[in-house]
XYZ file of C-alpha atoms in Angstrom:
748
model
C 114.456 85.581 71.085
C 112.851 87.771 73.731
C 109.284 87.411 75.058
C 106.627 89.861 73.908
C 105.480 91.335 77.200
C 102.455 92.914 75.548
C 100.776 89.545 75.830
C 100.952 89.451 79.654
C 97.285 90.394 80.017
C 96.249 87.500 77.829
C 98.368 85.140 79.863
C 96.866 86.338 83.135
C 93.370 85.907 81.745
C 94.083 82.338 80.668
C 95.811 81.317 83.863
C 92.923 82.575 85.966
C 90.436 80.658 83.875
C 92.474 77.424 83.914
C 93.007 77.616 87.659
C 89.236 77.819 88.220
C 88.328 74.822 86.067
C 86.709 72.142 88.356
C 88.669 69.184 86.971
C 87.958 66.961 90.019
C 84.144 66.974 89.474
C 83.913 66.452 85.712
C 81.093 63.901 86.092
C 82.520 61.388 83.621
C 85.155 58.669 83.265
C 87.346 57.300 80.502
C 85.946 54.283 78.618
C 88.721 51.783 79.368
C 86.866 50.816 82.559
C 83.636 51.422 84.426
C 82.818 52.987 87.793
C 80.335 52.228 90.568
C 79.644 54.107 93.770
C 78.211 52.162 96.704
C 76.517 52.914 99.963
C 79.133 51.636 102.420
C 76.620 50.070 104.830
C 74.185 48.345 102.458
C 76.472 47.965 99.431
C 73.740 49.351 97.215
C 74.792 51.031 93.973
C 74.344 54.816 94.209
C 75.861 55.765 90.822
C 77.246 53.960 87.805
C 79.081 55.032 84.669
C 77.044 54.673 81.476
C 79.316 51.852 80.209
C 78.740 49.620 83.254
C 77.321 46.154 82.454
C 73.548 45.818 82.167
C 71.869 45.744 85.537
C 74.465 47.826 87.305
C 72.384 50.888 88.019
C 71.407 53.098 90.938
C 69.333 51.407 93.623
C 70.472 47.865 92.843
C 72.371 45.846 95.438
C 75.915 44.854 94.520
C 75.167 41.217 95.370
C 72.418 41.146 92.757
C 74.754 42.192 89.957
C 78.292 41.168 90.939
C 78.126 38.809 93.927
C 81.847 38.000 93.506
C 82.654 41.608 94.476
C 80.812 41.623 97.787
C 83.506 39.796 99.780
C 86.229 41.897 98.131
C 84.516 45.148 99.128
C 83.752 43.896 102.649
C 87.424 43.037 103.158
C 88.389 46.535 101.964
C 85.935 48.139 104.391
C 87.081 45.973 107.307
C 90.741 46.797 106.715
C 90.806 50.428 105.561
C 94.100 51.835 104.270
C 95.717 54.805 105.979
C 96.883 56.187 102.621
C 94.868 58.411 100.310
C 94.100 57.454 96.738
C 92.685 54.455 94.938
C 93.940 51.048 96.126
C 94.236 47.919 94.048
C 92.073 45.233 95.664
C 92.497 42.200 93.489
C 91.823 40.713 90.065
C 88.349 39.180 89.745
C 86.396 37.346 87.066
C 82.794 38.484 86.658
C 79.940 37.122 84.563
C 78.922 39.921 82.232
C 75.988 38.952 80.025
C 76.843 35.289 80.798
C 80.381 35.826 79.513
C 83.247 35.580 82.044
C 85.453 38.689 81.956
C 88.499 39.460 84.096
C 88.857 42.859 85.790
C 91.390 44.639 87.980
C 89.522 46.267 90.840
C 90.523 49.475 92.637
C 88.619 51.267 95.399
C 88.648 54.471 97.399
C 86.297 56.524 99.579
C 84.708 59.768 98.421
C 81.778 61.824 99.702
C 80.829 59.034 102.146
C 80.638 56.447 99.342
C 82.804 53.542 98.257
C 84.034 54.159 94.709
C 84.794 50.967 92.755
C 86.679 51.159 89.452
C 87.074 48.108 87.244
C 89.359 47.763 84.223
C 89.015 44.773 81.917
C 92.284 42.932 81.260
C 93.468 40.387 78.739
C 95.559 37.273 79.244
C 98.705 39.245 78.409
C 97.786 41.812 81.049
C 97.558 39.093 83.659
C 101.063 37.952 82.811
C 102.261 41.510 83.337
C 101.259 41.515 87.002
C 103.369 42.903 89.864
C 105.234 39.611 90.321
C 106.473 39.791 86.751
C 108.181 43.098 87.561
C 109.825 42.001 90.828
C 113.275 41.272 89.296
C 113.184 44.664 87.563
C 112.298 46.406 90.808
C 115.141 44.703 92.663
C 117.655 45.727 90.005
C 116.192 49.243 90.084
C 116.771 49.561 93.837
C 120.377 48.427 93.436
C 121.017 50.954 90.671
C 119.502 53.757 92.753
C 121.930 53.027 95.582
C 124.868 53.442 93.224
C 123.681 56.783 91.769
C 125.689 59.836 92.839
C 123.539 62.707 91.553
C 119.926 63.743 91.039
C 120.412 63.506 87.264
C 121.598 59.883 87.553
C 118.589 59.001 89.700
C 116.230 60.609 87.191
C 117.799 58.762 84.254
C 117.391 55.422 86.051
C 113.714 55.961 86.838
C 113.000 57.130 83.261
C 114.611 54.005 81.778
C 112.845 51.554 84.092
C 109.388 53.074 83.774
C 109.638 53.057 79.985
C 110.717 49.411 80.115
C 107.695 48.492 82.299
C 105.107 50.538 80.389
C 106.360 50.399 76.804
C 105.713 54.126 76.169
C 107.545 55.846 73.319
C 108.977 58.535 75.628
C 109.349 58.951 79.378
C 110.355 62.298 80.929
C 111.339 63.171 84.484
C 110.113 66.657 85.104
C 111.056 68.872 88.083
C 109.150 71.952 89.298
C 110.945 75.143 90.341
C 109.766 77.713 92.882
C 107.463 79.320 90.277
C 106.065 75.925 89.218
C 107.785 75.989 85.843
C 108.946 72.472 85.017
C 112.316 71.428 83.628
C 112.980 68.051 81.990
C 115.950 66.567 83.850
C 115.957 63.105 82.242
C 114.455 61.373 79.234
C 114.292 57.863 77.791
C 112.718 57.260 74.396
C 112.718 55.208 71.204
C 112.944 58.148 68.792
C 109.287 58.081 67.725
C 108.546 61.321 69.583
C 110.830 64.394 69.657
C 113.238 64.893 72.545
C 112.273 67.383 75.266
C 115.431 66.911 77.360
C 116.553 70.134 79.145
C 113.444 72.007 78.002
C 111.395 74.080 80.417
C 107.605 74.199 80.391
C 105.588 77.083 81.872
C 103.511 76.753 85.024
C 100.379 77.474 82.968
C 100.702 74.028 81.358
C 99.748 72.466 84.709
C 97.295 74.785 86.558
C 97.080 75.059 90.331
C 94.207 72.621 90.838
C 95.873 70.077 88.529
C 99.036 70.208 90.648
C 96.943 69.627 93.751
C 95.364 66.561 92.114
C 98.829 65.290 91.207
C 99.750 65.626 94.885
C 96.612 63.839 96.128
C 96.484 61.131 93.436
C 99.936 59.957 92.433
C 99.046 58.182 89.168
C 96.925 59.096 86.126
C 96.606 57.507 82.686
C 94.950 58.494 79.400
C 95.162 55.431 77.115
C 93.524 57.169 74.143
C 93.496 60.925 73.640
C 90.554 60.556 71.191
C 88.263 58.937 73.771
C 84.650 59.933 74.321
C 83.883 60.665 77.996
C 81.440 58.290 79.670
C 78.951 60.096 81.956
C 78.202 59.013 85.518
C 74.500 58.485 86.303
C 72.875 59.991 88.154
C 75.092 63.063 88.029
C 74.715 63.847 91.752
C 75.498 61.711 94.774
C 72.769 60.944 97.335
C 74.046 64.013 99.206
C 73.096 66.132 96.182
C 76.674 66.968 95.082
C 78.779 66.096 92.028
C 81.025 63.120 92.747
C 84.601 64.082 93.707
C 86.842 62.112 91.330
C 90.097 63.495 92.696
C 91.290 59.992 93.718
C 89.845 58.170 90.694
C 92.010 56.151 88.283
C 89.393 56.445 85.499
C 88.616 60.162 85.900
C 87.949 61.909 82.639
C 90.290 64.831 81.998
C 89.722 68.404 80.917
C 89.036 68.866 77.182
C 91.803 71.462 77.276
C 94.300 68.807 78.370
C 93.169 66.370 75.667
C 93.650 69.068 73.059
C 97.056 69.833 74.614
C 98.014 66.176 74.110
C 96.917 66.216 70.490
C 98.908 69.419 69.940
C 101.968 67.596 71.330
C 101.401 64.754 68.868
C 100.705 62.167 71.588
C 97.883 59.637 71.502
C 98.328 58.349 75.057
C 99.941 59.538 78.280
C 100.564 58.541 81.857
C 101.978 60.508 84.754
C 103.317 59.458 88.140
C 103.758 62.100 90.833
C 107.101 62.459 92.608
C 106.354 63.461 96.204
C 109.222 64.445 98.487
C 108.059 64.978 102.034
C 104.394 65.282 100.902
C 105.376 68.123 98.548
C 105.081 67.813 94.773
C 108.718 67.727 93.591
C 107.979 66.771 89.975
C 106.421 64.225 87.625
C 107.330 61.172 85.628
C 105.524 61.971 82.378
C 105.006 59.201 79.789
C 103.858 59.711 76.167
C 102.989 57.498 73.218
C 102.300 58.533 69.631
C 99.439 56.031 69.299
C 96.816 54.929 71.845
C 98.459 52.743 74.482
C 96.983 51.144 77.614
C 99.044 50.034 80.601
C 97.467 47.472 82.979
C 96.696 48.571 86.506
C 99.253 46.156 87.965
C 102.015 47.583 85.769
C 100.946 51.099 86.748
C 101.113 50.089 90.413
C 104.638 48.814 89.780
C 105.533 52.231 88.326
C 103.971 53.940 91.340
C 105.947 51.719 93.712
C 109.138 52.316 91.756
C 108.584 56.085 91.806
C 108.015 56.087 95.558
C 111.333 54.274 96.059
C 112.966 56.818 93.743
C 111.445 59.680 95.768
C 112.783 58.215 99.015
C 116.268 57.883 97.546
C 116.009 61.392 96.138
C 114.946 62.688 99.545
C 117.816 60.821 101.215
C 120.359 62.152 98.733
C 119.129 65.720 99.069
C 119.101 65.395 102.863
C 122.606 63.923 102.751
C 123.885 66.805 100.626
C 122.222 69.276 102.978
C 123.723 67.522 105.996
C 127.211 67.796 104.504
C 126.670 71.469 103.793
C 125.284 72.070 107.290
C 128.378 70.414 108.761
C 130.703 72.614 106.698
C 128.777 75.780 107.540
C 128.577 74.914 111.240
C 132.377 74.939 111.498
C 132.433 78.400 109.896
C 129.730 79.551 112.275
C 131.653 78.228 115.281
C 134.740 80.186 114.252
C 132.717 83.366 113.818
C 131.097 82.863 117.204
C 134.539 82.646 118.799
C 135.757 85.730 116.935
C 132.702 87.755 117.987
C 133.012 86.676 121.608
C 136.633 87.889 121.735
C 135.785 91.449 120.675
C 134.045 94.236 122.527
C 131.680 94.554 119.546
C 130.433 91.569 117.549
C 130.841 93.727 114.427
C 134.604 93.856 114.947
C 134.674 90.065 115.200
C 133.006 89.829 111.781
C 134.964 92.601 110.075
C 138.311 91.133 111.099
C 137.419 87.796 109.453
C 135.763 88.686 106.126
C 136.547 85.327 104.495
C 134.478 83.428 107.067
C 131.631 85.940 106.854
C 131.350 85.297 103.105
C 131.867 81.540 103.485
C 128.947 81.270 105.913
C 126.496 81.881 103.052
C 128.765 81.129 100.078
C 128.337 84.760 99.076
C 130.454 87.120 96.978
C 129.847 90.125 99.204
C 128.405 91.139 102.570
C 127.457 94.260 104.480
C 126.841 95.112 108.130
C 124.415 98.014 108.225
C 123.024 100.109 111.061
C 121.267 103.445 110.993
C 124.606 105.176 111.517
C 127.231 103.040 109.746
C 127.626 100.801 106.735
C 130.551 98.391 106.485
C 131.151 96.478 103.254
C 132.943 93.167 102.641
C 133.867 91.721 99.240
C 131.922 92.435 96.038
C 128.961 94.590 97.008
C 126.780 97.424 95.726
C 127.814 100.947 96.700
C 127.139 102.276 100.197
C 124.261 104.359 98.848
C 122.696 101.288 97.203
C 123.161 99.197 100.350
C 121.468 102.003 102.298
C 118.570 101.763 99.826
C 118.191 98.057 100.698
C 118.457 98.851 104.414
C 115.712 101.478 104.241
C 113.513 99.241 102.070
C 113.750 96.257 104.425
C 113.267 98.467 107.480
C 110.038 99.822 105.974
C 108.476 96.384 105.401
C 105.415 95.938 107.601
C 105.841 92.154 107.515
C 109.574 92.370 108.201
C 110.987 88.900 108.788
C 113.960 87.934 110.912
C 115.500 86.294 107.838
C 114.846 87.427 104.260
C 116.145 85.684 101.165
C 115.601 86.015 97.433
C 117.462 84.967 94.326
C 115.731 87.662 92.231
C 115.973 90.901 94.234
C 114.789 93.142 91.397
C 111.430 91.314 91.411
C 110.897 92.581 94.959
C 112.659 95.930 94.551
C 112.796 97.171 90.931
C 115.500 99.729 91.793
C 117.833 96.806 92.535
C 118.070 96.115 88.803
C 120.712 98.870 88.675
C 123.136 96.720 90.698
C 122.035 93.223 89.646
C 125.644 92.391 88.703
C 126.548 92.629 92.405
C 123.316 91.751 94.226
C 120.702 89.792 92.320
C 120.625 87.450 95.310
C 120.091 88.833 98.823
C 120.148 87.008 102.159
C 119.512 89.297 105.126
C 119.160 88.847 108.873
C 117.710 91.432 111.212
C 120.045 91.902 114.152
C 117.919 94.561 115.852
C 114.423 95.656 114.852
C 114.484 98.575 117.269
C 117.573 100.113 115.649
C 117.052 98.618 112.142
C 120.381 96.780 111.994
C 121.070 94.095 109.386
C 123.710 91.758 108.048
C 123.425 91.314 104.266
C 124.958 88.705 101.975
C 125.022 89.267 98.210
C 125.245 87.040 95.158
C 125.792 88.369 91.631
C 123.516 87.893 88.665
C 123.993 84.649 86.729
C 122.814 85.249 83.170
C 121.698 82.049 81.475
C 119.729 80.966 78.449
C 116.618 78.901 79.152
C 115.109 76.680 76.479
C 111.325 76.578 76.689
C 109.112 73.985 75.035
C 107.154 76.724 73.248
C 106.609 80.403 74.007
C 105.616 80.588 77.703
C 103.990 84.021 77.321
C 101.920 83.391 74.216
C 98.182 83.963 74.954
C 96.177 80.777 75.202
C 92.672 82.157 75.609
C 90.012 82.807 72.978
C 86.841 84.823 73.567
C 84.569 81.750 73.697
C 86.764 78.972 75.136
C 89.987 77.887 76.789
C 92.610 76.890 74.281
C 96.011 75.233 74.929
C 99.092 76.391 73.073
C 99.868 74.610 69.836
C 103.594 75.193 69.373
C 106.206 73.150 71.272
C 109.164 74.326 69.239
C 112.207 75.346 71.262
C 111.850 78.973 72.358
C 114.943 80.531 73.931
C 114.906 83.205 76.594
C 117.858 84.963 78.204
C 117.163 85.082 81.933
C 118.703 88.027 83.789
C 118.406 89.437 87.278
C 118.694 86.062 89.013
C 121.431 84.631 91.183
C 122.083 81.080 92.288
C 119.370 80.274 94.844
C 120.161 80.154 98.549
C 120.060 76.614 99.929
C 118.164 75.617 103.065
C 121.412 75.084 105.065
C 122.679 78.540 104.043
C 119.473 80.223 105.208
C 119.569 78.202 108.434
C 123.225 79.166 109.005
C 122.298 82.834 108.653
C 119.418 82.375 111.092
C 121.724 80.636 113.584
C 124.252 83.463 113.266
C 121.473 85.912 114.081
C 120.686 83.945 117.221
C 124.370 83.951 118.178
C 124.701 87.687 117.573
C 121.628 88.440 119.665
C 122.967 86.175 122.421
C 126.308 87.998 122.415
C 124.614 91.398 122.342
C 122.352 90.448 125.266
C 125.298 89.124 127.260
C 127.255 92.297 126.548
C 124.196 94.347 127.459
C 124.052 92.627 130.849
C 127.762 93.231 131.365
C 127.392 96.843 130.277
C 124.394 97.297 132.551
C 126.486 96.128 135.494
C 129.364 98.352 134.397
C 126.984 101.230 133.882
C 125.767 100.982 137.463
C 129.328 101.052 138.701
C 130.223 103.915 136.364
C 127.198 105.919 137.449
C 128.273 105.507 141.046
C 131.867 106.438 140.155
C 130.691 109.389 138.064
C 128.671 110.737 140.933
C 131.712 110.492 143.167
C 133.857 112.088 140.440
C 131.323 114.862 139.967
C 131.325 115.581 143.669
C 135.115 115.481 143.639
C 135.240 117.837 140.630
C 133.084 120.414 142.306
C 135.121 120.037 145.462
C 138.311 120.619 143.454
C 136.713 123.593 141.724
C 135.687 125.128 145.012
C 138.635 124.181 147.177
C 141.554 124.517 144.760
C 140.655 127.201 142.247
C 140.153 129.872 144.917
C 143.542 129.203 146.632
C 145.319 129.333 143.292
C 143.698 132.700 142.549
C 144.765 133.896 145.981
C 148.326 132.754 145.360
C 148.438 134.615 142.035
C 146.774 137.717 143.524
C 148.975 138.008 146.611
C 152.090 137.263 144.589
C 151.223 140.141 142.258
C 150.675 142.433 145.294
C 154.000 141.342 146.758
C 155.679 142.009 143.431
C 154.050 145.433 143.087
C 154.180 146.855 146.620
C 157.278 145.216 147.954
C 159.081 144.958 144.664
C 161.596 147.676 145.517
C 162.698 145.701 148.563
C 163.099 142.452 146.635
C 166.332 141.398 145.063
C 166.498 140.267 141.433
C 166.450 136.657 142.605
C 163.445 137.369 144.855
C 161.470 138.885 141.968
C 162.331 135.782 139.914
C 160.943 133.586 142.697
C 157.707 135.565 142.774
C 157.302 135.301 138.973
C 157.823 131.541 139.210
C 155.127 131.298 141.925
C 152.678 133.279 139.774
C 153.382 131.171 136.688
C 153.069 127.863 138.569
C 149.845 128.897 140.322
C 148.337 130.058 137.010
C 149.273 126.755 135.325
C 147.818 124.749 138.219
C 144.558 126.721 138.001
C 144.364 126.095 134.280
C 144.980 122.392 134.839
C 142.152 122.250 137.394
C 139.797 123.976 134.944
C 140.715 121.548 132.163
C 140.259 118.530 134.422
C 136.831 119.797 135.374
C 135.910 120.233 131.688
C 137.199 116.730 130.857
C 135.191 115.102 133.653
C 132.004 116.889 132.523
C 132.531 115.975 128.846
C 130.930 112.541 129.226
C 127.778 113.954 130.855
C 127.017 116.387 128.087
C 123.936 115.211 126.126
C 124.637 114.951 122.397
C 122.343 117.046 120.242
C 123.182 115.857 116.733
C 122.187 118.004 113.781
C 123.343 118.165 110.197
C 125.469 121.224 109.550
C 127.856 122.900 107.118
C 131.403 121.978 108.165
C 133.033 124.811 106.206
C 130.975 127.424 108.110
C 131.871 125.866 111.460
C 135.587 125.604 110.604
C 135.706 129.207 109.390
C 134.164 130.387 112.676
C 136.786 128.537 114.713
C 139.604 129.694 112.416
C 138.741 133.359 113.047
C 138.536 132.757 116.792
C 141.954 131.069 116.784
C 143.550 133.979 114.887
C 142.519 136.533 117.540
C 145.394 135.489 119.833
C 148.001 135.277 117.049
C 150.533 138.167 116.971
C 150.177 140.398 113.918
C 153.798 139.760 112.869
C 153.229 135.978 112.602
C 152.407 134.527 109.154
C 149.788 131.771 109.005
C 148.507 130.255 105.732
C 145.215 128.419 105.960
C 144.189 125.808 103.375
C 140.553 124.828 103.922
C 139.125 122.386 101.391
C 135.459 121.576 100.630
C 134.212 119.826 103.763
C 130.563 119.138 102.998
C 128.124 118.415 105.801
C 128.472 116.521 109.056
C 125.958 115.098 111.501
C 127.170 115.939 115.008
C 126.660 118.031 118.133
C 127.801 121.572 117.061
C 129.024 122.549 120.542
C 131.138 119.408 120.917
C 132.412 119.566 117.322
C 133.599 123.130 117.933
C 135.724 121.864 120.846
C 137.314 119.267 118.551
C 138.185 121.864 115.902
C 139.334 124.371 118.529
C 141.745 121.874 120.126
C 143.150 120.710 116.776
C 143.668 124.300 115.551
C 145.271 125.268 118.880
C 147.724 122.360 118.597
C 148.537 123.121 114.945
C 149.229 126.793 115.702
C 151.258 126.005 118.813
C 153.570 123.394 117.259
C 154.192 125.357 114.041
C 154.928 128.757 115.621
C 158.690 128.405 115.018
C 158.151 128.195 111.250
C 158.648 131.244 109.029
C 155.175 130.533 107.671
C 152.754 128.241 109.455
C 150.693 126.152 107.030
C 147.522 124.643 108.454
C 145.268 122.515 106.270
C 141.750 121.256 107.049
C 140.367 118.715 104.538
C 137.996 115.820 103.941
C 138.864 112.421 102.447
C 136.532 110.051 100.553
C 134.096 108.150 102.830
C 135.341 104.904 104.336
C 133.254 102.179 106.012
C 130.245 104.456 106.269
C 132.184 107.323 107.877
C 133.168 110.834 106.846
C 136.953 111.282 107.264
C 138.398 114.724 108.200
C 141.988 115.782 108.870
C 143.990 118.736 110.188
C 147.589 118.945 108.938
C 150.390 121.342 109.989
C 154.045 121.878 109.075
C 155.224 122.058 112.682
C 157.703 120.077 114.713
C 155.916 116.748 114.200
C 156.485 113.685 116.403
C 158.057 110.254 116.426
C 155.494 107.593 115.310
C 156.979 105.224 117.887
C 155.051 107.218 120.518
C 151.812 107.768 118.564
C 149.772 105.671 121.015
C 150.489 108.202 123.792
C 149.101 111.195 121.885
C 145.436 110.953 122.875
C 145.940 109.941 126.516
C 145.275 112.239 129.449
C 148.441 114.113 130.561
C 150.435 112.438 127.775
C 152.976 114.816 126.209
C 155.602 114.188 123.526
C 157.373 117.555 124.012
C 158.846 119.290 127.027
C 156.587 121.763 128.808
C 159.467 124.250 128.648
C 159.236 124.167 124.849
C 155.459 123.996 124.380
C 152.956 124.934 127.061
C 149.805 122.873 127.739
C 148.200 120.411 130.128
C 148.087 117.316 127.887
C 144.280 117.101 128.008
C 143.293 118.733 124.681
C 143.747 115.668 122.440
C 142.146 113.431 125.090
C 139.062 115.651 124.828
C 139.159 115.333 121.024
C 139.174 111.536 121.205
C 136.450 111.422 123.837
C 134.125 113.665 121.837
C 134.684 111.807 118.550
C 134.162 108.392 120.138
C 130.934 109.558 121.758
C 129.756 110.322 118.221
C 130.674 106.787 117.085
C 133.835 107.811 115.216
C 137.510 107.289 115.883
C 140.800 109.240 115.834
C 144.381 108.633 114.792
C 147.486 110.634 113.882
C 150.482 110.499 111.571
C 153.651 112.520 111.898
C 157.385 112.812 111.336
C 159.881 114.676 113.437
C 160.571 118.094 111.964
C 158.062 117.670 109.129
C 154.697 118.259 110.745
C 151.746 116.157 111.853
C 148.285 115.170 110.608
C 145.384 114.427 112.926
C 142.409 112.451 111.550
C 138.915 112.018 112.952
C 135.775 110.374 111.561
C 132.064 110.909 112.005
C 129.381 108.367 111.020
C 127.517 109.202 107.835
C 123.765 109.290 107.573
C 121.907 108.707 104.312
C 121.299 112.394 103.633
C 124.978 113.209 104.204
C 126.369 110.690 101.681
């Protein structure tokens, strides 16, 4: 069955109304006891519930009505407790209308007053005091120590509390992040239906009720049909309604009483489970018929629940400690890997298993403005870019972001919920919007609710609790397994490590940069010196050699003319080499001006230029595929294409038909991949590492002219753009040169 979302407005209306109900100042108590408020200094009664014994009214001294209580209250005031909530003082016997009656007395402070609450007990109640439960409590502690899971702990506490209280059914109820409650354990006698594994909506326990559960650990309603007993006068001496948030007799909201009757319960009790001062859940007790539990037995249940909460806290902390230990070893390995590489990204990419293990994720991504690298099961690059842009645009951007239901934050993420319903992200650099993402897939599960959680519960004239508690099934989608605290902490620690490595590298690079700037200035001066001092002599050598060949040629022998031609050729080659060296040295100082452009138009322009120097009798077949757009400096990109075309034409000139292909491969790791292929002489792959080095040649200069700087320029330009180069070839069968350029969102 699916929820009817048309009823959302009704639900919102009801929740708002319930959350505003002032349940801590109801002005009345339940009739199974009576309440007095006292001026702390004079011990004069300020207020009394209407069912208090005759004579107990405002303005009367406590010693005039219940002299046996004076010493008890004085002792309480002289030794105040550091804990909040009502405290059991002792059991006293009072003369009420000349009849001795025994009461359990509890006290707390509120609004500057001492609040006394007295519950009459019978002889059987006295026998059920805290001492009577001591053996049970000892056995309970022993059983808790032997439990190995949260479910086992919950089952133990449910069994023992039902044994102490005698309720028909006891539930252990845990809240989730949205304050929906799930029944983890149950102990019952079969009188009431089982609610085990059912979930109850947050609206069943409004916000202010949860806060009261946190402040006051224990509450009982012995009879759901009770008539509230008013407190008189209604206002305290300070002129305010009495705050009953810590009261054990506090009357409850009529809505809650009706809720109980709708559940088929005549009595209930709840004990709060507090883990680290946070409301973890409740022990919820129900009885079909009215049922009263003595204060001492309730205190035993409170004590037992506190021990349970401590053991629960210890077990959860122990599990987290084990997980932290396991994740810390993964983090240490990654730190070592990152420190070994020039870029921390390489250290992560080379060890994908550890990257995923750090957060127990199915996929991961390292995303910058320029590149996107994917690991494992992830959304597409375009979808990861969507997440990157969305997180970068958040005004309250956090260093660490985590969610188990990404589509609730970003509706567009529903399209890839099968890969990334859970997202854990760390911001590596806010300035450059760089992130590391971890992904978890959607885990579709069926949740059994105790009634329709979306059914409206408001009527025009009054609040109204839901009436149906029949099992209502909902298929929950778009949620992953939640990220644990140690996993989030491990991601945060990795961020700190990455930033530390980046800062250290930045310091090293700053020092290197200073040295390089100094060296570059010297190189620049040297380059201009070479240009001025060497280029002119080489021109002179060529010029005078030509004059010698022209004017004195008739006096030169054949061998002499050959010598002159050799001088001219060598001088020309040396001049060309000097020019190329000068261009190579200036390549790094050229400022990149990146723009998005049409690659096919640029390639066609360079193709025509290259064909100008090709003899008409030579046959060249060009195969230019669809190249799309690229984001690069047009001037520098032209040099890359020019050098690659020049090489392809040069090394295929001995073929009957030169075939030169320029194409684009599918994107890889956030980069556009281009290639230039020819059918020329090729090369031996054993020497591929020499191809892109300065002055590195794989063929004799007698066979193929050149200075050995062209491919070095190609690599330098591509790397300045953030890409990389490589080549593949086979002797006699041609070569293929690849280069990549980082993709931007609009180019994908």
